[in-house]
mmCIF file of C-alpha atoms in Angstrom:
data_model
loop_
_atom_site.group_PDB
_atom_site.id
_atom_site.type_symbol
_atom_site.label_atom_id
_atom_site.label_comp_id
_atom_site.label_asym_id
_atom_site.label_seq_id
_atom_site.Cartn_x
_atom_site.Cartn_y
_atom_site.Cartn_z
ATOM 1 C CA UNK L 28 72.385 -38.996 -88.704
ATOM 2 C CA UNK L 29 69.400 -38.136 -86.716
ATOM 3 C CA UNK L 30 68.444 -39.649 -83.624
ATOM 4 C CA UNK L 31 65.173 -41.935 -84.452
ATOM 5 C CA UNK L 32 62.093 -40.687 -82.678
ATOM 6 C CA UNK L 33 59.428 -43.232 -80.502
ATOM 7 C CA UNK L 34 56.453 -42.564 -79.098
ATOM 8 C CA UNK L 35 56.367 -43.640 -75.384
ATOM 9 C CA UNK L 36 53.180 -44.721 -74.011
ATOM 10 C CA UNK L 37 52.784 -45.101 -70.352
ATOM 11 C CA UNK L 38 49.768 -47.165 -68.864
ATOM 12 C CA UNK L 39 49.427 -47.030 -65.020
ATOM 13 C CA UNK L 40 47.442 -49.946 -63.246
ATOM 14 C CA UNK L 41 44.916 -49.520 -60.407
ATOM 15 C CA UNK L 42 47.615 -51.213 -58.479
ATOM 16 C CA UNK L 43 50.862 -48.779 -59.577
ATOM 17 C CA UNK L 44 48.294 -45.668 -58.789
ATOM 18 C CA UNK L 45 48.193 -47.182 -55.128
ATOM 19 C CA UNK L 46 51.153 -47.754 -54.401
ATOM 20 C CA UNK L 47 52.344 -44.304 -55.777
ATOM 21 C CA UNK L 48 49.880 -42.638 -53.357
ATOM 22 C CA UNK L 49 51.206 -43.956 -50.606
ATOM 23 C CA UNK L 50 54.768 -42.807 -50.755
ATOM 24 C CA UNK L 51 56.167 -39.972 -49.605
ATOM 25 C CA UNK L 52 55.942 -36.648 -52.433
ATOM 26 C CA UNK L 53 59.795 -36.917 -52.860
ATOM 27 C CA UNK L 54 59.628 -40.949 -53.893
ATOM 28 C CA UNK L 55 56.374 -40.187 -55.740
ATOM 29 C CA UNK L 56 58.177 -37.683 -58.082
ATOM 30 C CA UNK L 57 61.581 -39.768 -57.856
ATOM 31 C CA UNK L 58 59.462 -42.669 -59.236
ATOM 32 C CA UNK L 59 57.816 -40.865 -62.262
ATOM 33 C CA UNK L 60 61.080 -39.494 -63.331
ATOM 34 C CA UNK L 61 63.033 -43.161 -63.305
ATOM 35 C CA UNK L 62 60.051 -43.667 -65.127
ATOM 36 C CA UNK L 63 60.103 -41.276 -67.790
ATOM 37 C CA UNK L 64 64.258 -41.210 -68.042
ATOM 38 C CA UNK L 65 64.005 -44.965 -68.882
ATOM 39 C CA UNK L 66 61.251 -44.243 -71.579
ATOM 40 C CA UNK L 67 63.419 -41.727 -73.117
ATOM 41 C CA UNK L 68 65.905 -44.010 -73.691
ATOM 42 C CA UNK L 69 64.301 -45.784 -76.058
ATOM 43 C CA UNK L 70 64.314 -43.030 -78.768
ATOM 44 C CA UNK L 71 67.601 -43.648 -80.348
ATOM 45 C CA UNK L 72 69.264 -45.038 -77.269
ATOM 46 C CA UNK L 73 66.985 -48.514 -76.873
ATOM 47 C CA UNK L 74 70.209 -50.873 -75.054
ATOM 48 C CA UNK L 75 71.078 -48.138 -72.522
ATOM 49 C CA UNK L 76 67.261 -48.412 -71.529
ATOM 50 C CA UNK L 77 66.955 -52.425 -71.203
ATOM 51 C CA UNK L 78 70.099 -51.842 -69.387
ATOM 52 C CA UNK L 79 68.107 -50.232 -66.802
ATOM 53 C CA UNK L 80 65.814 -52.830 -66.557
ATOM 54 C CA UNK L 81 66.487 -56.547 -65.133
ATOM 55 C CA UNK L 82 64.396 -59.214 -66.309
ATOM 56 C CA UNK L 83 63.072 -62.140 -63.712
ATOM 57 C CA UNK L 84 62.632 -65.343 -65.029
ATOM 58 C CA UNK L 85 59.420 -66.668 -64.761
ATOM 59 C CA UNK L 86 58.219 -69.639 -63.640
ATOM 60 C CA UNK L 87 58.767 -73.125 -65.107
ATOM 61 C CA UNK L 88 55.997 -73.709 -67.137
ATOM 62 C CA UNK L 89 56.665 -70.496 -69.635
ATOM 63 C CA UNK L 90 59.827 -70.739 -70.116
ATOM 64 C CA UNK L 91 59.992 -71.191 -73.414
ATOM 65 C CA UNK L 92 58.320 -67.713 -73.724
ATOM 66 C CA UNK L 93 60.136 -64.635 -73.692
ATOM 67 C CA UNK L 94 58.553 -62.336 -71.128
ATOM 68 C CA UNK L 95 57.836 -58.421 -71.512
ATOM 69 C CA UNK L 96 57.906 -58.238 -67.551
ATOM 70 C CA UNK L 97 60.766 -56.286 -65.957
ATOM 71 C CA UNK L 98 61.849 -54.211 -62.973
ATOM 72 C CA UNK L 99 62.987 -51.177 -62.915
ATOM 73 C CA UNK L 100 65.255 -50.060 -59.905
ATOM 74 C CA UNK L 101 64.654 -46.764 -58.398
ATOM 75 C CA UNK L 102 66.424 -46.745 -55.671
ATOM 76 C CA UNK L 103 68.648 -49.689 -53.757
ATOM 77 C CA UNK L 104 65.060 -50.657 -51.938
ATOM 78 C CA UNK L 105 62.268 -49.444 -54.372
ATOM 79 C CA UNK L 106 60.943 -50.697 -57.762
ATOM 80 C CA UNK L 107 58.370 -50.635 -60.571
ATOM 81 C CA UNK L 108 57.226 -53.770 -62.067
ATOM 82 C CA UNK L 109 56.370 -52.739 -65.572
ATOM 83 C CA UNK L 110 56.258 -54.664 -68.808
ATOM 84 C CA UNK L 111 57.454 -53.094 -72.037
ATOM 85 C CA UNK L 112 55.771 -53.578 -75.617
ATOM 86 C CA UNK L 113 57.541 -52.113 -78.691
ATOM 87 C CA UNK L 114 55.718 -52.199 -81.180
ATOM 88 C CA UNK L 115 57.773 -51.282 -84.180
ATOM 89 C CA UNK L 116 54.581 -50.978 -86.201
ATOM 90 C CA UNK L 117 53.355 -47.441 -84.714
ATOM 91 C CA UNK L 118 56.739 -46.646 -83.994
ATOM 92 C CA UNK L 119 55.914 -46.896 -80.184
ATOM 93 C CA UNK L 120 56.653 -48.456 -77.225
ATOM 94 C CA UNK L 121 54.428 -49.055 -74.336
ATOM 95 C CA UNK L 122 55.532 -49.015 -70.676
ATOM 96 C CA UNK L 123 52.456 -50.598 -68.516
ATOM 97 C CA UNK L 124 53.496 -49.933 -64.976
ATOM 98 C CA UNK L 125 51.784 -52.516 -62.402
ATOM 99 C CA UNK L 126 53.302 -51.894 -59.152
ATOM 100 C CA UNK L 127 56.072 -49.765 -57.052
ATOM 101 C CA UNK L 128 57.481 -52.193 -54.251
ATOM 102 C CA UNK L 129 60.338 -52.191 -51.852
ATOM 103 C CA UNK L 130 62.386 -55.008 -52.299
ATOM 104 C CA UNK L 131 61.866 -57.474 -49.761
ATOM 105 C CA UNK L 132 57.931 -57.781 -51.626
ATOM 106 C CA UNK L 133 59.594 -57.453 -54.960
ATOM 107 C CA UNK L 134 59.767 -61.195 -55.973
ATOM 108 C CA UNK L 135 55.906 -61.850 -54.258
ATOM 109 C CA UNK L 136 54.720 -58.993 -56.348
ATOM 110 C CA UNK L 137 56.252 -60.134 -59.544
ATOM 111 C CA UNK L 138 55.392 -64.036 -59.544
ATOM 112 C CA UNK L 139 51.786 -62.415 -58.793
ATOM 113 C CA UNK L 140 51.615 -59.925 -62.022
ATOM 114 C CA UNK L 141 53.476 -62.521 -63.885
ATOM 115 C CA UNK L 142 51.211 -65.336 -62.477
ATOM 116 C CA UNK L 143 47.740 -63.529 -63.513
ATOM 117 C CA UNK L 144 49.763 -61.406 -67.043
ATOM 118 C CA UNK L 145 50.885 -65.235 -68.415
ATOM 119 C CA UNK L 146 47.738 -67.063 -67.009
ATOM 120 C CA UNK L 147 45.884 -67.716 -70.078
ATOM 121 C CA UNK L 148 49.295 -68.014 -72.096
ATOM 122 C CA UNK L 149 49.798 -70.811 -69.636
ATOM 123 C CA UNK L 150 46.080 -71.991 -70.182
ATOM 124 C CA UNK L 151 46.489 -72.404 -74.201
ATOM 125 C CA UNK L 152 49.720 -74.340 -73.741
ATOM 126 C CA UNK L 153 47.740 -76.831 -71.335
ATOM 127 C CA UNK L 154 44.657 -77.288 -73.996
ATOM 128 C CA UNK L 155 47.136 -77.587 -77.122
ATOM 129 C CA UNK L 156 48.985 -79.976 -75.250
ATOM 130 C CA UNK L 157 45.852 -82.036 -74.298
ATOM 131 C CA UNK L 158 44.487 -82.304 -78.055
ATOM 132 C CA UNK L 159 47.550 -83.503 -79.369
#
């Protein structure tokens, strides 16, 4: 049996492009390939990759939403807060990478990209719950 085949889009933010240009060329590369090797996963090997990843919960008021936010561990102190999309439509998934952080800003970082990612999701919950 052949091993199935996904495309892997990667999105950088303003904010990932940043923070990647101010670490050191080693960490830079070190980061892209965690990157990538965690993407590759996905083509035939999907639970290895989300094995990789660990998923914070979010705050209270979403919790009965499933989030698409993870981190990805790069080394003990450094991260990339990314979500992944598949979409099994296009055969695809999408990696959007928002920030590389060490650790002691990791849980700041996230409740902020989580905070402004779910803000409207939050929003419609508020206005549906209002007109009923």
């Amino acid at each position: 049996m052949g091993e199935l085949m996904v495309d892997i889009l990667i999105e950088l933010t303003s904010g990932f492009e940043q923070d990647l240009g101010e670490l050191a060329p080693d960490l830079n590369t070190l980061v892209i390939e965690s990157v990538n090797n965690c993407g590759s996963l996905f083509s035939g090997h999907e639970r290895f990759a989300y094995d990789r990843l660990q998923l914070l919960p979010l705050r209270s008021s979403l919790k009965d939403y499933d989030s698409s936010l993870y981190v990805l561990n790069v080394l003990e102190k450094l991260n990339v807060i990314l979500t992944v999309d598949e979409d099994p439509i296009f055969d695809q998934v999408i990696f959007t990478l928002f920030r590389v952080v060490q650790q002691d800003e990791l849980n700041r970082a996230y409740q902020n990209i989580a905070g402004s990612l779910y803000q409207e999701l939050a929003q419609t919950d508020r206005e549906i719950a209002q007109a009923a």
